[in-house]
GROMACS .gro file of N, CA and C in nm:
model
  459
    1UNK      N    1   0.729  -0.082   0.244
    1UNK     CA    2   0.828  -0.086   0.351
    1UNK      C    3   0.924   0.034   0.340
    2UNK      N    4   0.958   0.062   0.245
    2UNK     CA    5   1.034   0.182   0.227
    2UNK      C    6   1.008   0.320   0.224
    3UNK      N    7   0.877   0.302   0.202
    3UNK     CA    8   0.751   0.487   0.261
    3UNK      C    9   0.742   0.462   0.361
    4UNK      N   10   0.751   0.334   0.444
    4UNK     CA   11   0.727   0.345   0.620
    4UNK      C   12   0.887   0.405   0.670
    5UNK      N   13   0.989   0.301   0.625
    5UNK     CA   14   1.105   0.363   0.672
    5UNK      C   15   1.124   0.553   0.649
    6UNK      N   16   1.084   0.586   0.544
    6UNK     CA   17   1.103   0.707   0.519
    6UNK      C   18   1.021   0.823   0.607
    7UNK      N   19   0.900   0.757   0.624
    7UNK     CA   20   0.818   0.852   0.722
    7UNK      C   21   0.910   0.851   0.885
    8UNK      N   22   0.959   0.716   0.924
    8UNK     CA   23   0.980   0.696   1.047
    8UNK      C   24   1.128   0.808   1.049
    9UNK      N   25   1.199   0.779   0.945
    9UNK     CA   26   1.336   0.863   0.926
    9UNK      C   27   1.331   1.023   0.902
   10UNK      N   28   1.176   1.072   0.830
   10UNK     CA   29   1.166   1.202   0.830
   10UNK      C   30   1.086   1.255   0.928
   11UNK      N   31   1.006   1.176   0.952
   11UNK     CA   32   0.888   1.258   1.127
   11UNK      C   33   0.901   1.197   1.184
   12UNK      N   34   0.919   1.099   1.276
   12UNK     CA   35   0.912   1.030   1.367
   12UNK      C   36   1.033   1.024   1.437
   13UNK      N   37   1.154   1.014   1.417
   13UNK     CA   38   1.320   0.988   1.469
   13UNK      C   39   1.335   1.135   1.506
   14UNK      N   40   1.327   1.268   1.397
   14UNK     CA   41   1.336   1.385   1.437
   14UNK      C   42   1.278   1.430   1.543
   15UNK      N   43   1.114   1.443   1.577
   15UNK     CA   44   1.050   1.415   1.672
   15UNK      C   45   1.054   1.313   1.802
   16UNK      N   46   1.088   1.284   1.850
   16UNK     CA   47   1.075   1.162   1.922
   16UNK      C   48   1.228   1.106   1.978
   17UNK      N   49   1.317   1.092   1.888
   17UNK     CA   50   1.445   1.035   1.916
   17UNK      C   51   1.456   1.060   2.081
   18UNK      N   52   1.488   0.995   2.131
   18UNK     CA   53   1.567   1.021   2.301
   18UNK      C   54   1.460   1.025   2.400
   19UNK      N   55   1.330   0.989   2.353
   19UNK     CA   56   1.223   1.007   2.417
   19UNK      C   57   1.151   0.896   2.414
   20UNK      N   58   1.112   0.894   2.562
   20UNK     CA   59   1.050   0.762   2.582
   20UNK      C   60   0.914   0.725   2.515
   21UNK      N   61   0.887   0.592   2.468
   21UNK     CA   62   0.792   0.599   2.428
   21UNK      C   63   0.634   0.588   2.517
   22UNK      N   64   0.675   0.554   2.641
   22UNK     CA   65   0.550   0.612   2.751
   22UNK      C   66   0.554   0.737   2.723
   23UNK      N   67   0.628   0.853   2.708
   23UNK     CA   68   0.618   1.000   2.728
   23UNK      C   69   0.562   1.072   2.598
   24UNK      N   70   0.522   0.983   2.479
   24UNK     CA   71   0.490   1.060   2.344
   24UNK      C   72   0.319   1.069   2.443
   25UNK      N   73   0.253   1.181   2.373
   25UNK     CA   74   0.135   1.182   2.427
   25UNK      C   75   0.023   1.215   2.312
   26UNK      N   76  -0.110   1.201   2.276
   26UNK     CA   77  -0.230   1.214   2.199
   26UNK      C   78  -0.144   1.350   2.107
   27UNK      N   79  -0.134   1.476   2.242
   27UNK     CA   80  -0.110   1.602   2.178
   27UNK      C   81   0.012   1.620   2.041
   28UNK      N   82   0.118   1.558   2.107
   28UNK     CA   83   0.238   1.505   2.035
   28UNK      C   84   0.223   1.464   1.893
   29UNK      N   85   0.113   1.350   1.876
   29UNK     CA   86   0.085   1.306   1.721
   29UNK      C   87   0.009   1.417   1.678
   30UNK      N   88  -0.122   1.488   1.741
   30UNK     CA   89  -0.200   1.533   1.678
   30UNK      C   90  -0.066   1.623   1.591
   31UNK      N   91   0.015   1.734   1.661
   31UNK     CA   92   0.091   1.814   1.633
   31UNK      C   93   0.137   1.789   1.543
   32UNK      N   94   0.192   1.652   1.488
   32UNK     CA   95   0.302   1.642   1.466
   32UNK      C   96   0.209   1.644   1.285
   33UNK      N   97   0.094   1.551   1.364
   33UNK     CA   98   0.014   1.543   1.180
   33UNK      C   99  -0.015   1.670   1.123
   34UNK      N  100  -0.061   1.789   1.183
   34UNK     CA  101  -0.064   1.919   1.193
   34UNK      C  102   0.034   1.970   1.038
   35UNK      N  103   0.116   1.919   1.166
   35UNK     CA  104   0.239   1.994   1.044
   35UNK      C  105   0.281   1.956   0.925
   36UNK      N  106   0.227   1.821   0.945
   36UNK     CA  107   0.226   1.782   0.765
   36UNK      C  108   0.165   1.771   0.676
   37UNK      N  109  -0.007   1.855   0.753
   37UNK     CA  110  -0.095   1.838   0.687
   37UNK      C  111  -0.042   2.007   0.625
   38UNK      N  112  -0.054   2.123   0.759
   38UNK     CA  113   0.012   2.227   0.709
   38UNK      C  114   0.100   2.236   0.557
   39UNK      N  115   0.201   2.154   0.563
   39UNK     CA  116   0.354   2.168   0.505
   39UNK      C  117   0.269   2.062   0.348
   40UNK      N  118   0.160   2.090   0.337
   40UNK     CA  119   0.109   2.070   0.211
   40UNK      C  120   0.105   1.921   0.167
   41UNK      N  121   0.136   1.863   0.242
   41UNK     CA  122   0.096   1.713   0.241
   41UNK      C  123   0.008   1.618   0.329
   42UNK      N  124  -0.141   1.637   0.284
   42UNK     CA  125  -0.229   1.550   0.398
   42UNK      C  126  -0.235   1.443   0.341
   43UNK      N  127  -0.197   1.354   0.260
   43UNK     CA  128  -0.250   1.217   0.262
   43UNK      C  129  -0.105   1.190   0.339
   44UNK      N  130   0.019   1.259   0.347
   44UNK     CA  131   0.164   1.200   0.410
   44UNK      C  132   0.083   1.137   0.529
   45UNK      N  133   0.027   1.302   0.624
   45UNK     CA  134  -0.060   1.269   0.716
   45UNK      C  135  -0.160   1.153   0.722
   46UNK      N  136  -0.221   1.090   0.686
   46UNK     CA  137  -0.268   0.993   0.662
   46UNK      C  138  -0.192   0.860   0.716
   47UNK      N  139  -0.108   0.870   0.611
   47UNK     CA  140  -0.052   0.737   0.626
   47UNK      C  141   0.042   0.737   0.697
   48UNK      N  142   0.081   0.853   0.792
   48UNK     CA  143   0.179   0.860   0.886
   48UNK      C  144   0.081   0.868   1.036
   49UNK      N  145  -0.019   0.855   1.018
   49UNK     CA  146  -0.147   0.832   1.112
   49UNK      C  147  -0.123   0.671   1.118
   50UNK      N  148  -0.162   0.614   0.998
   50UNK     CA  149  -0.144   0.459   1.010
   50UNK      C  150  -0.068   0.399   1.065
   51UNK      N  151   0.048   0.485   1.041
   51UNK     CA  152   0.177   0.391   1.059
   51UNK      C  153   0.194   0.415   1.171
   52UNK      N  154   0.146   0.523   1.244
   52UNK     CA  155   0.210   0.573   1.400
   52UNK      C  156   0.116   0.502   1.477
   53UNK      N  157  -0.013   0.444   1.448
   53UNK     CA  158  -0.113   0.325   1.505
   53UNK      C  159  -0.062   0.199   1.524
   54UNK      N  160  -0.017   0.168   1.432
   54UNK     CA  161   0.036   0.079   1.407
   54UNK      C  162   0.132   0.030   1.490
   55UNK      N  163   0.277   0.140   1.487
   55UNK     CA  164   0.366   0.125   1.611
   55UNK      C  165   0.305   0.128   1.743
   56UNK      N  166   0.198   0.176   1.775
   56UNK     CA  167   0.124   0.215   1.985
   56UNK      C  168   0.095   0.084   1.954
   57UNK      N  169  -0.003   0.040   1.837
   57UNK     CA  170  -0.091  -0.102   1.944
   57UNK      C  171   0.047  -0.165   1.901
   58UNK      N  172   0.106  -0.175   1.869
   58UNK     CA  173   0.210  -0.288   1.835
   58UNK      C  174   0.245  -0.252   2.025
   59UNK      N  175   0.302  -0.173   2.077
   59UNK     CA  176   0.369  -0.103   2.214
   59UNK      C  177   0.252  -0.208   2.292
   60UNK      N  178   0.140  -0.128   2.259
   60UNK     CA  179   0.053  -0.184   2.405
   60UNK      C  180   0.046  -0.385   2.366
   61UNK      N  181   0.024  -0.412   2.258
   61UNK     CA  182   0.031  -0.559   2.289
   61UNK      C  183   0.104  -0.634   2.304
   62UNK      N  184   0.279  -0.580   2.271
   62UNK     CA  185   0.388  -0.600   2.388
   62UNK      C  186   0.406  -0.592   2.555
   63UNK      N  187   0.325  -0.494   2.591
   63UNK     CA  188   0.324  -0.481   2.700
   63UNK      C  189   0.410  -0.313   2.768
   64UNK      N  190   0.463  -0.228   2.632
   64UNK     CA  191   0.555  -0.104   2.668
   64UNK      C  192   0.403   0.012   2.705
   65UNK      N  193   0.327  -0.038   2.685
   65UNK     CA  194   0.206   0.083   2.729
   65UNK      C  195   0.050   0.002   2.758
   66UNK      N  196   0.008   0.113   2.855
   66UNK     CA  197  -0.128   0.027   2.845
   66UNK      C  198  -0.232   0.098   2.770
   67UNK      N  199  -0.188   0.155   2.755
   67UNK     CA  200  -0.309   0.204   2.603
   67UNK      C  201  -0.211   0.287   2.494
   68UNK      N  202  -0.229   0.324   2.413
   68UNK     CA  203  -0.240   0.424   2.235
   68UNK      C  204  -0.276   0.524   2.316
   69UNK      N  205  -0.148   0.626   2.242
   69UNK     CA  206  -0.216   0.765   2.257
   69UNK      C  207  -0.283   0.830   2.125
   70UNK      N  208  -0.277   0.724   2.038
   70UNK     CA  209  -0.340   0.717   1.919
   70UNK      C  210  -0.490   0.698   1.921
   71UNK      N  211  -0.526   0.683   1.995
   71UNK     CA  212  -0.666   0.661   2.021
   71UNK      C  213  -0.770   0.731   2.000
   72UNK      N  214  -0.866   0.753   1.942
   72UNK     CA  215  -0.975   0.876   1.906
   72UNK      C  216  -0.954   0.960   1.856
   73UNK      N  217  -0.808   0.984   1.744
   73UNK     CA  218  -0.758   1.063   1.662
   73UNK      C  219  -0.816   1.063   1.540
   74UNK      N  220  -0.869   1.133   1.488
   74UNK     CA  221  -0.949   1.134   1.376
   74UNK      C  222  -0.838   1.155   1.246
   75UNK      N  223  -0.880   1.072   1.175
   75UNK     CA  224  -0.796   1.112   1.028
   75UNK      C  225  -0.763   1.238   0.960
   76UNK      N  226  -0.670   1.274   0.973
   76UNK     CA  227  -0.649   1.401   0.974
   76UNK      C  228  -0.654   1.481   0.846
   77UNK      N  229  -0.692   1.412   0.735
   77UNK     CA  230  -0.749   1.458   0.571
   77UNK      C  231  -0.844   1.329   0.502
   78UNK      N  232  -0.921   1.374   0.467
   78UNK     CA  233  -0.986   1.280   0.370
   78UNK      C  234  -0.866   1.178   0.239
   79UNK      N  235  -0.876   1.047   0.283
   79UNK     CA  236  -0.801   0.974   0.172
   79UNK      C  237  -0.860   0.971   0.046
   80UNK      N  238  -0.772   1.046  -0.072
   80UNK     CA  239  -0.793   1.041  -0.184
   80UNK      C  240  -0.720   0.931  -0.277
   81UNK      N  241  -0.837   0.834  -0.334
   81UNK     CA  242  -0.794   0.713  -0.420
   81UNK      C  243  -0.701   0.855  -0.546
   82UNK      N  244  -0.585   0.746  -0.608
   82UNK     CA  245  -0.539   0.799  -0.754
   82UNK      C  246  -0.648   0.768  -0.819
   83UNK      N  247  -0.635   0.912  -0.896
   83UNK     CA  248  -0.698   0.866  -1.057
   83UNK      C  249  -0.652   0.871  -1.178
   84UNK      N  250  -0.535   0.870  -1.167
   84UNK     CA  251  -0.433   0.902  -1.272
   84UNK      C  252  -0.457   0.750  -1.359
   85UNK      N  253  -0.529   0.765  -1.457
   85UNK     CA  254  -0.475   0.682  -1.548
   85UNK      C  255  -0.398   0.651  -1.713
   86UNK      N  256  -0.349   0.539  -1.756
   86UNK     CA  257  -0.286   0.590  -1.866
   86UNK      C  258  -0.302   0.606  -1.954
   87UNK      N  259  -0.315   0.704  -2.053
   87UNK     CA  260  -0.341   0.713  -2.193
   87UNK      C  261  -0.325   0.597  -2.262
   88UNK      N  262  -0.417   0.615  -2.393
   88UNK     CA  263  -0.389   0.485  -2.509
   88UNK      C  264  -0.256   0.511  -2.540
   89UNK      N  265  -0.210   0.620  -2.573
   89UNK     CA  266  -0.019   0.631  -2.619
   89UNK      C  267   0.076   0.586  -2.507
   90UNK      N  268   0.029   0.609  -2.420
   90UNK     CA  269   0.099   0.585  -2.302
   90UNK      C  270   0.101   0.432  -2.250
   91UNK      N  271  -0.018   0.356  -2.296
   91UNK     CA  272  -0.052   0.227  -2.263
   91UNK      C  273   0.019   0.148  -2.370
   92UNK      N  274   0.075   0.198  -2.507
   92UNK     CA  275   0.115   0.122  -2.629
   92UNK      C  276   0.235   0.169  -2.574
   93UNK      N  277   0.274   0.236  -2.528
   93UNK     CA  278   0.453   0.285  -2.531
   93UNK      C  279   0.490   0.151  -2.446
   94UNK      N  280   0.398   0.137  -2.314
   94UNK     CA  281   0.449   0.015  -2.206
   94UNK      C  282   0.455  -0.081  -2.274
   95UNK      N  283   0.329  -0.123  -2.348
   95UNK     CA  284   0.324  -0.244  -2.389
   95UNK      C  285   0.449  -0.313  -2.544
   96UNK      N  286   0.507  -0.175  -2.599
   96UNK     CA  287   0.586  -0.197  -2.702
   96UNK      C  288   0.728  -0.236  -2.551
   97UNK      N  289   0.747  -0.153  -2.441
   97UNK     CA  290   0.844  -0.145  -2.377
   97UNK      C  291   0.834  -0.312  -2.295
   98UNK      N  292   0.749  -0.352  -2.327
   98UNK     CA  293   0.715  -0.505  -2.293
   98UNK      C  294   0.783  -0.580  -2.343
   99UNK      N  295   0.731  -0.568  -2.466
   99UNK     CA  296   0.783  -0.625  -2.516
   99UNK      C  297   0.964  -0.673  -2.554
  100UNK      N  298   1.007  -0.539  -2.553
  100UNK     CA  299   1.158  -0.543  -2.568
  100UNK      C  300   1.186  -0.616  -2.471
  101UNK      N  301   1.148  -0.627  -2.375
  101UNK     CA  302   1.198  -0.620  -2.214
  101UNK      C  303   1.188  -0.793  -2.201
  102UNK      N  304   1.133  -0.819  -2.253
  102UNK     CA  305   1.090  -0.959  -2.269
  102UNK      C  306   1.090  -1.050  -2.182
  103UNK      N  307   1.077  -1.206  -2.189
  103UNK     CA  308   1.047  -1.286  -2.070
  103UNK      C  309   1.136  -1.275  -1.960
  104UNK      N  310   1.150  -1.267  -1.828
  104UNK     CA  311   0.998  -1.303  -1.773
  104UNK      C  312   0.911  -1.201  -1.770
  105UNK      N  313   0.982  -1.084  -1.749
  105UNK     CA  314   0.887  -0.927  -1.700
  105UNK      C  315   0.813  -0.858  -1.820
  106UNK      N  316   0.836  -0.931  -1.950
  106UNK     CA  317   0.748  -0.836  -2.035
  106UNK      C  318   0.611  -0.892  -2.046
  107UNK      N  319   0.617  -1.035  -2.025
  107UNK     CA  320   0.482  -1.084  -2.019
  107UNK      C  321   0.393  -1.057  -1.913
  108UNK      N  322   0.517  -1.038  -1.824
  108UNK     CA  323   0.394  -1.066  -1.727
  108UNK      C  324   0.317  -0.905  -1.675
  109UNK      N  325   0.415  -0.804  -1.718
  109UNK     CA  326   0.378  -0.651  -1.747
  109UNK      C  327   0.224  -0.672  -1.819
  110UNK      N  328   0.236  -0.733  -1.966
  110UNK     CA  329   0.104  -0.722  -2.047
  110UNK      C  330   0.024  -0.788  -1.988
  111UNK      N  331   0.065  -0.913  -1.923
  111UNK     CA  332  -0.082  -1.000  -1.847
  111UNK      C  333  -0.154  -0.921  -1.758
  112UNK      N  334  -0.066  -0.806  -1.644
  112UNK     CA  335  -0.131  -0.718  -1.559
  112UNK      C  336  -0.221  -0.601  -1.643
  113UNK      N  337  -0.154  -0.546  -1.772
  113UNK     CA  338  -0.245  -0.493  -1.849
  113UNK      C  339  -0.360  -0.530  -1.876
  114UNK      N  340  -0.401  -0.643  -1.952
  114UNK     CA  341  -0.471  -0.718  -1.959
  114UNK      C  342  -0.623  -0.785  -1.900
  115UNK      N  343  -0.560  -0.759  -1.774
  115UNK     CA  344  -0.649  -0.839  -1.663
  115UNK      C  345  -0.684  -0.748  -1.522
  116UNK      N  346  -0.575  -0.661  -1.551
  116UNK     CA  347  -0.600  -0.567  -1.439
  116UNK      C  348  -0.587  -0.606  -1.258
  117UNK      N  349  -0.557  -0.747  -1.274
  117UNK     CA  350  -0.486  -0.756  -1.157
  117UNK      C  351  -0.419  -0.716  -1.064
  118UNK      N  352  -0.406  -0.765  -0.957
  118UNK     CA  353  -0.308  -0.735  -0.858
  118UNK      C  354  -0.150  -0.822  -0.881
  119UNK      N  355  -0.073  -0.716  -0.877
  119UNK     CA  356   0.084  -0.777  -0.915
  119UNK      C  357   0.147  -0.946  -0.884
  120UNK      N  358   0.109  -0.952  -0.763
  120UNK     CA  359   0.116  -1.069  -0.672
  120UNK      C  360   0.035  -1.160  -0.729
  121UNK      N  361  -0.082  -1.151  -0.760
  121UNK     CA  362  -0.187  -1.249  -0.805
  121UNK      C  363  -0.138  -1.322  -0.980
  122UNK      N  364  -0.104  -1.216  -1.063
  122UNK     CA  365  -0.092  -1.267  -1.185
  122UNK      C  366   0.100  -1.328  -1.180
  123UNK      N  367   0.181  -1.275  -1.073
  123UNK     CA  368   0.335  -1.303  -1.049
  123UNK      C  369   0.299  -1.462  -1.044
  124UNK      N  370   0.206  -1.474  -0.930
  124UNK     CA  371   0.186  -1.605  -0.894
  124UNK      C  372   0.127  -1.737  -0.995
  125UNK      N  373   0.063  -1.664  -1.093
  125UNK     CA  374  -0.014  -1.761  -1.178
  125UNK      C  375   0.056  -1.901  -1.229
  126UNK      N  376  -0.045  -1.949  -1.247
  126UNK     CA  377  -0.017  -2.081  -1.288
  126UNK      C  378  -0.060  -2.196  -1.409
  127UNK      N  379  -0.031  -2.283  -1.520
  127UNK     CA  380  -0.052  -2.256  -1.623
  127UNK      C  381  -0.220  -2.343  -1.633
  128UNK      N  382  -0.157  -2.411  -1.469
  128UNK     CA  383  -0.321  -2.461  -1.487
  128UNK      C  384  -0.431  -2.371  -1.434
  129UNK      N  385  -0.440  -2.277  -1.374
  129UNK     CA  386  -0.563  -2.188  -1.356
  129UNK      C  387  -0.599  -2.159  -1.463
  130UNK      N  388  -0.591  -2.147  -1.558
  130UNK     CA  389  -0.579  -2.084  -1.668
  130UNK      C  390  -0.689  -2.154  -1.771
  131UNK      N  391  -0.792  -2.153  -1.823
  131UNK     CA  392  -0.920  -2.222  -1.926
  131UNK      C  393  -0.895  -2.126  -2.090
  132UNK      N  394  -0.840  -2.213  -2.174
  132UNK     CA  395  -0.773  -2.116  -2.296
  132UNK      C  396  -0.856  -2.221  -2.401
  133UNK      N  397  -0.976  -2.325  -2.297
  133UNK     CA  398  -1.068  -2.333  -2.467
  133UNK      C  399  -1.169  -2.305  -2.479
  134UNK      N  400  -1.264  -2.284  -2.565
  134UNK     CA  401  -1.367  -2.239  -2.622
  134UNK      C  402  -1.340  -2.101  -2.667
  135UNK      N  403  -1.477  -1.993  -2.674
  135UNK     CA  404  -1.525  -1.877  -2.731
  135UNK      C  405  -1.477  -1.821  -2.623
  136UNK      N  406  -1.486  -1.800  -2.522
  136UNK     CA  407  -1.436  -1.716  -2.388
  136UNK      C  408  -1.353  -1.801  -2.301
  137UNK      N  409  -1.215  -1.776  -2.339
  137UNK     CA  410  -1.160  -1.815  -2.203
  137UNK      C  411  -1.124  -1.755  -2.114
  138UNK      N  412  -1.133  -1.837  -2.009
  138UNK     CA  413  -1.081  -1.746  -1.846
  138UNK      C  414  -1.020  -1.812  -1.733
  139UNK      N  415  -0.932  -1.720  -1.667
  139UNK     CA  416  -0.847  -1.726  -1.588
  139UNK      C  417  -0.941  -1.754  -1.441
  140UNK      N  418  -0.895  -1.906  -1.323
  140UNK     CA  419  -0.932  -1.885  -1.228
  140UNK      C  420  -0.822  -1.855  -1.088
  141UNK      N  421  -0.850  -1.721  -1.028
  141UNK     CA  422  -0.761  -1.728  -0.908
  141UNK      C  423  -0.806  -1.808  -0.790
  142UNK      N  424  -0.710  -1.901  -0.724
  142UNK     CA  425  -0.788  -1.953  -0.640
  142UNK      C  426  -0.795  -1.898  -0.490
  143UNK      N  427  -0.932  -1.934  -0.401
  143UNK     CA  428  -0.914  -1.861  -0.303
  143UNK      C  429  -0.806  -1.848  -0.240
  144UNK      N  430  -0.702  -1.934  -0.195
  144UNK     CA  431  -0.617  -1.918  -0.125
  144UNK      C  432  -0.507  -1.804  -0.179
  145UNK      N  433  -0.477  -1.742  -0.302
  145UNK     CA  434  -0.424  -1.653  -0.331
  145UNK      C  435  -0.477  -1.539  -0.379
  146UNK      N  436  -0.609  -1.539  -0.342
  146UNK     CA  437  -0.661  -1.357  -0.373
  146UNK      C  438  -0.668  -1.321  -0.280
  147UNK      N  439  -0.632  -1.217  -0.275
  147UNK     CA  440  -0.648  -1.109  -0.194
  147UNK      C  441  -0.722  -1.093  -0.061
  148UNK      N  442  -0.876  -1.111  -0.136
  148UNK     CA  443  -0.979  -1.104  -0.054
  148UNK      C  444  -1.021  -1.243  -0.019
  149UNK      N  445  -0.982  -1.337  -0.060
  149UNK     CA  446  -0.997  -1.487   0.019
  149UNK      C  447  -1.076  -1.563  -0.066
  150UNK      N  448  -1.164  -1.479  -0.191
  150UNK     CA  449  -1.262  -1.585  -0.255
  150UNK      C  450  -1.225  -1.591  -0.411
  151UNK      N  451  -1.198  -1.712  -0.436
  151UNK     CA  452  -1.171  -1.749  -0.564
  151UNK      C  453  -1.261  -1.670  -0.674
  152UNK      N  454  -1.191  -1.647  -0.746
  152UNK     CA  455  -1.210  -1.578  -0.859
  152UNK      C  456  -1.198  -1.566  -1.050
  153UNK      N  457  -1.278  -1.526  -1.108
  153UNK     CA  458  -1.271  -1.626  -1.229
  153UNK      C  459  -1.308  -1.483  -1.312
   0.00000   0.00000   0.00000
């Protein structure tokens, strides 16, 4: 929410302010992504593609337009996943910094280590999903809180 506010407060308000939103046109975005693909940032572009989709159909299924001028705009850089990941020193520094930090957020820091979860999914856990007997135990998420809808183990 706060990279959307920031895109809308750095390209979008500058651009656009005082102007109707019937009057933004296809050319208008392409331009506008242009320049931020230019100004050395194409994934900004990207996700300032999304977000500017986002606002038209939001317009047209209110009823302020009858179509997106967003429409048939092609992504304007290839989205690159991170691959930054963290060193073993770097992974013991968190996990000592876990520790200090202690309940509730240090545990639940190492459980995301751990399991590699999604933040939300392990925030949410519960002590009964959880199978801690035998030789392998394991954690079940249930469908209704993953992500993708199907329970998970």
């Amino acid at each position: 929410a706060q990279a959307q506010q920031r895109y809308i407060d750095k390209e979008l308000v500058p651009r656009w302010k005082g102007k109707h939103v019937a009057a933004i046109r296809r050319r208008d975005i392409v331009t506008m992504l242009d320049d931020v693909v230019e100004s050395g940032r194409p994934q900004a572009a990207v996700r300032l593609l999304a977000l500017t989709r986002k606002f038209f159909n939001w317009a047209v299924g209110t009823g302020w337009l009858d179509a997106s001028p967003c429409a048939g705009i092609p992504i304007p850089a290839p989205l690159v996943k991170r691959k930054r990941v963290l060193s073993d020193s770097e992974l013991r520094l968190v996990w000592k910094g876990a520790e200090a930090i202690g309940w509730p957020f240090g545990p639940l820091v190492q459980l995301l280590m751990l399991t590699g979860q999604r933040r939300e999914e392990v925030a949410a856990a519960s002590w009964s999903e959880f199978n801690l007997t035998g030789t392998e135990p394991f954690w079940t998420i249930p469908a209704g809180r993953a992500k993708n809808g199907n329970e998970q183990q």
